[in-house]
Coordinates of C-alpha atoms and ligand atoms in Angstrom, one line a residue:
M1391 CA 93.8 87.4 105.8
L1392 CA 91.0 86.5 103.5
N1393 CA 89.9 89.7 101.8
I1394 CA 86.9 89.5 99.5
V1395 CA 85.3 92.1 97.3
L1396 CA 81.7 91.2 96.9
F1397 CA 80.6 92.9 93.7
G1398 CA 77.5 93.5 91.7
P1399 CA 74.8 96.1 90.9
P1400 CA 72.4 97.6 93.4
G1401 CA 70.0 94.8 94.4
A1402 CA 72.3 92.0 93.4
G1403 CA 72.1 90.5 96.9
K1404 CA 75.5 91.6 98.3
G1405 CA 74.1 92.6 101.7
T1406 CA 72.2 89.3 102.1
Q1407 CA 75.2 87.1 101.0
S1408 CA 77.6 89.2 103.1
Q1409 CA 75.7 88.4 106.3
K1410 CA 76.1 84.7 105.5
L1411 CA 79.7 84.9 104.5
I1412 CA 80.9 86.9 107.5
E1413 CA 79.4 84.2 109.7
R1414 CA 80.9 81.3 107.8
F1415 CA 84.4 82.8 107.4
Q1416 CA 84.5 85.1 110.5
L1417 CA 85.2 88.2 108.4
V1418 CA 84.6 91.9 109.2
H1419 CA 81.9 93.4 106.9
L1420 CA 82.7 96.7 105.5
S1421 CA 79.8 98.2 103.6
T1422 CA 80.3 101.8 102.5
G1423 CA 76.5 102.2 102.0
D1424 CA 76.0 101.1 105.7
L1425 CA 78.8 103.4 106.9
L1426 CA 77.3 106.3 105.0
R1427 CA 73.8 105.6 106.4
S1428 CA 75.3 105.6 109.9
E1429 CA 76.8 109.0 109.3
I1430 CA 73.4 110.2 108.1
T1431 CA 71.7 108.8 111.2
A1432 CA 74.3 110.4 113.4
G1433 CA 73.7 113.7 111.7
T1434 CA 77.4 114.4 110.9
S1435 CA 78.4 117.0 108.3
L1436 CA 79.8 114.2 106.2
G1437 CA 76.4 112.4 106.5
L1438 CA 74.5 115.6 105.5
E1439 CA 76.6 116.0 102.3
A1440 CA 76.5 112.3 101.4
K1441 CA 72.7 112.2 101.8
K1442 CA 72.2 114.8 99.1
L1443 CA 74.1 112.6 96.6
M1444 CA 72.7 109.3 97.8
D1445 CA 69.1 110.6 97.5
Q1446 CA 69.8 111.4 93.8
G1447 CA 71.4 108.0 93.2
V1448 CA 74.8 109.3 92.4
L1449 CA 78.1 108.2 93.9
V1450 CA 79.7 110.2 96.8
P1451 CA 83.3 111.4 96.2
D1452 CA 86.0 108.8 96.2
A1453 CA 88.0 110.6 99.0
V1454 CA 85.1 110.3 101.4
V1455 CA 84.6 106.5 101.1
I1456 CA 88.4 105.8 100.9
G1457 CA 88.8 107.7 104.1
M1458 CA 86.1 105.7 105.8
I1459 CA 87.6 102.4 104.7
D1460 CA 91.1 103.5 105.8
S1461 CA 89.9 104.1 109.3
K1462 CA 88.0 100.8 109.5
L1463 CA 91.1 98.9 108.3
N1464 CA 93.2 100.6 111.0
A1465 CA 90.5 99.8 113.7
N1466 CA 90.4 96.1 112.8
K1467 CA 94.0 95.1 112.5
D1468 CA 93.5 91.7 114.1
A1469 CA 90.6 90.6 111.8
A1470 CA 90.7 87.3 110.0
G1471 CA 89.8 89.3 106.9
F1472 CA 87.3 91.6 105.3
I1473 CA 84.3 91.5 103.0
F1474 CA 84.1 94.7 101.0
D1475 CA 80.5 95.3 100.0
G1476 CA 79.7 98.3 97.8
F1477 CA 83.3 99.2 97.7
P1478 CA 85.4 99.8 95.5
R1479 CA 82.9 101.4 93.2
T1480 CA 85.3 103.2 90.9
I1481 CA 88.8 102.3 89.5
A1482 CA 90.2 105.1 91.7
Q1483 CA 88.7 103.4 94.7
A1484 CA 90.1 100.0 93.6
E1485 CA 93.6 101.5 93.2
A1486 CA 93.4 103.2 96.6
L1487 CA 92.2 100.0 98.3
D1488 CA 95.2 98.1 96.9
G1489 CA 97.5 100.8 98.3
L1490 CA 95.8 100.8 101.8
L1491 CA 96.0 97.0 102.0
A1492 CA 99.7 97.0 100.8
S1493 CA 100.5 99.4 103.7
H1494 CA 99.2 96.6 106.0
S1495 CA 101.2 94.0 103.9
E1496 CA 97.8 92.6 102.7
K1497 CA 96.0 92.2 99.4
I1498 CA 92.6 91.3 97.9
S1499 CA 92.2 87.5 97.7
C1500 CA 89.4 87.6 95.2
M1501 CA 86.4 89.4 93.7
L1502 CA 83.1 87.6 93.5
S1503 CA 80.7 89.2 91.1
L1504 CA 76.9 88.5 91.3
K1505 CA 75.2 88.7 87.9
V1506 CA 71.6 89.8 87.9
S1507 CA 69.5 91.2 85.0
E1508 CA 68.3 94.9 85.1
E1509 CA 64.6 93.9 85.2
E1510 CA 65.2 91.6 88.2
L1511 CA 67.2 94.3 89.9
T1512 CA 64.5 97.0 89.5
R1513 CA 61.9 94.5 90.8
R1514 CA 63.9 93.6 93.9
L1515 CA 64.8 97.2 94.7
L1516 CA 61.2 98.5 94.5
L1517 CA 60.2 95.6 96.7
R1518 CA 62.9 96.4 99.2
G1519 CA 62.0 100.1 99.1
A1520 CA 58.5 99.2 100.2
E1521 CA 59.8 97.2 103.2
S1522 CA 63.1 98.9 104.2
G1523 CA 62.0 102.5 104.0
R1524 CA 65.3 103.4 102.3
P1525 CA 64.5 106.6 100.3
D1526 CA 66.8 105.6 97.4
D1527 CA 64.9 102.4 96.9
A1528 CA 61.4 104.0 96.9
N1529 CA 61.7 105.9 93.6
E1530 CA 62.1 104.2 90.2
M1531 CA 64.0 107.2 88.8
V1532 CA 66.6 107.0 91.5
I1533 CA 66.9 103.3 91.1
R1534 CA 67.5 103.7 87.4
K1535 CA 70.1 106.4 88.1
R1536 CA 72.0 104.1 90.5
I1537 CA 72.0 101.3 87.9
Q1538 CA 73.3 103.9 85.3
E1539 CA 76.1 105.0 87.8
Y1540 CA 76.9 101.3 88.2
E1541 CA 77.2 100.7 84.5
S1542 CA 79.3 103.7 83.7
K1543 CA 81.6 104.0 86.8
T1544 CA 81.5 100.7 88.7
A1545 CA 81.2 97.9 86.1
P1546 CA 84.8 98.6 84.9
V1547 CA 86.1 97.7 88.3
A1548 CA 85.5 94.0 87.5
G1549 CA 88.0 94.4 84.6
Y1550 CA 90.5 95.8 87.1
Y1551 CA 90.4 92.5 89.2
D1552 CA 90.0 90.4 86.1
Q1553 CA 93.4 91.7 84.9
Q1554 CA 94.8 90.5 88.2
Q1555 CA 93.1 87.1 87.7
K1556 CA 91.0 87.6 90.8
L1557 CA 87.5 87.7 89.3
T1558 CA 84.8 85.0 89.6
E1559 CA 81.3 85.6 88.2
I1560 CA 78.4 84.0 89.9
D1561 CA 74.7 83.8 88.8
G1562 CA 72.8 85.9 91.3
I1563 CA 69.4 84.6 90.4
G1564 CA 67.9 81.6 92.3
E1565 CA 67.8 80.3 95.8
I1566 CA 69.7 82.4 98.4
D1567 CA 71.3 79.2 99.8
H1568 CA 72.3 77.9 96.4
I1569 CA 74.0 81.2 95.5
F1570 CA 75.7 81.1 99.0
T1571 CA 77.1 77.6 98.2
K1572 CA 78.6 78.8 94.9
L1573 CA 80.2 81.8 96.7
C1574 CA 81.7 79.5 99.3
Q1575 CA 83.1 77.2 96.6
A1576 CA 84.7 80.2 94.9
I1577 CA 86.2 81.4 98.1
E1578 CA 87.7 78.0 98.9
A1579 CA 89.3 78.1 95.4
C1580 CA 91.0 81.5 96.0
R1581 CA 92.2 81.2 99.6
Ligands
ADP2147 P1 73.1 99.8 96.6 O1 74.4 99.1 96.2 O2 72.0 98.9 96.9 O3 72.8 101.0 95.8 P2 74.6 100.9 98.9 O4 74.0 100.8 100.3 O5 75.8 100.1 98.6 O6 73.4 100.4 98.0 O7 74.8 102.4 98.5 C1 73.9 103.4 98.6 C2 74.4 104.7 98.1 O8 75.6 105.1 98.9 C3 75.0 104.7 96.6 O9 74.0 105.0 95.7 C4 76.0 105.9 96.7 O10 75.4 107.1 96.6 C5 76.6 105.7 98.1 N1 77.8 104.9 98.1 C6 77.9 103.7 98.7 N2 79.2 103.2 98.6 C7 79.8 104.0 97.8 C8 81.1 104.1 97.2 N3 82.0 103.1 97.4 N4 81.5 105.1 96.4 C9 80.6 106.1 96.2 N5 79.4 106.2 96.7 C10 79.0 105.1 97.5

């Protein structure tokens, strides 16, 4: 299997690039943000709890997202591989993911980290908020909180994969297709 962690702060372009990568490499896309938003739309109790946190820009508990990923891995045993988008977001999630994959005799192939400046991130997210209607994109305070959560809890996850020599950093500013080409080259180098 080809198992990729697509990493980067909110607004780095993970969703856009994931769509292109799943097509090219026939991978299953696992976005914890999308999975949580589906729970909210379905009105489940998990969704109701998660919405309170997401609307404030803070992370939902590790156990919640780890449980969602566990069930998706079990439901897609025949997949060619996975793109993890927005997960793992804490060291505890990264450790849990290694454990889940090991139980399927699998592992992460590589982490691709998109680098984008905070100014550019805020600009993109406010623009997206105006178009997508996502409540957590519409408010600059919430955006700043998400970037803060990223810096304090999520950024260290890159070090976790760097220690395993699985990290490649990619400039996330520029043409979408140019960034995609660089991601594809990095994947070819790690598979
Ligand atoms: P973005 O990366 O653009 O902020 P996401 O759709 O990935 O958007 O996530 C939206 C929100 O969902 C996050 O701010 C957080 O509250 C919650 N969330 C998503 N994935 C995780 C995760 N792996 N761990 C904890 N919270 C998560």
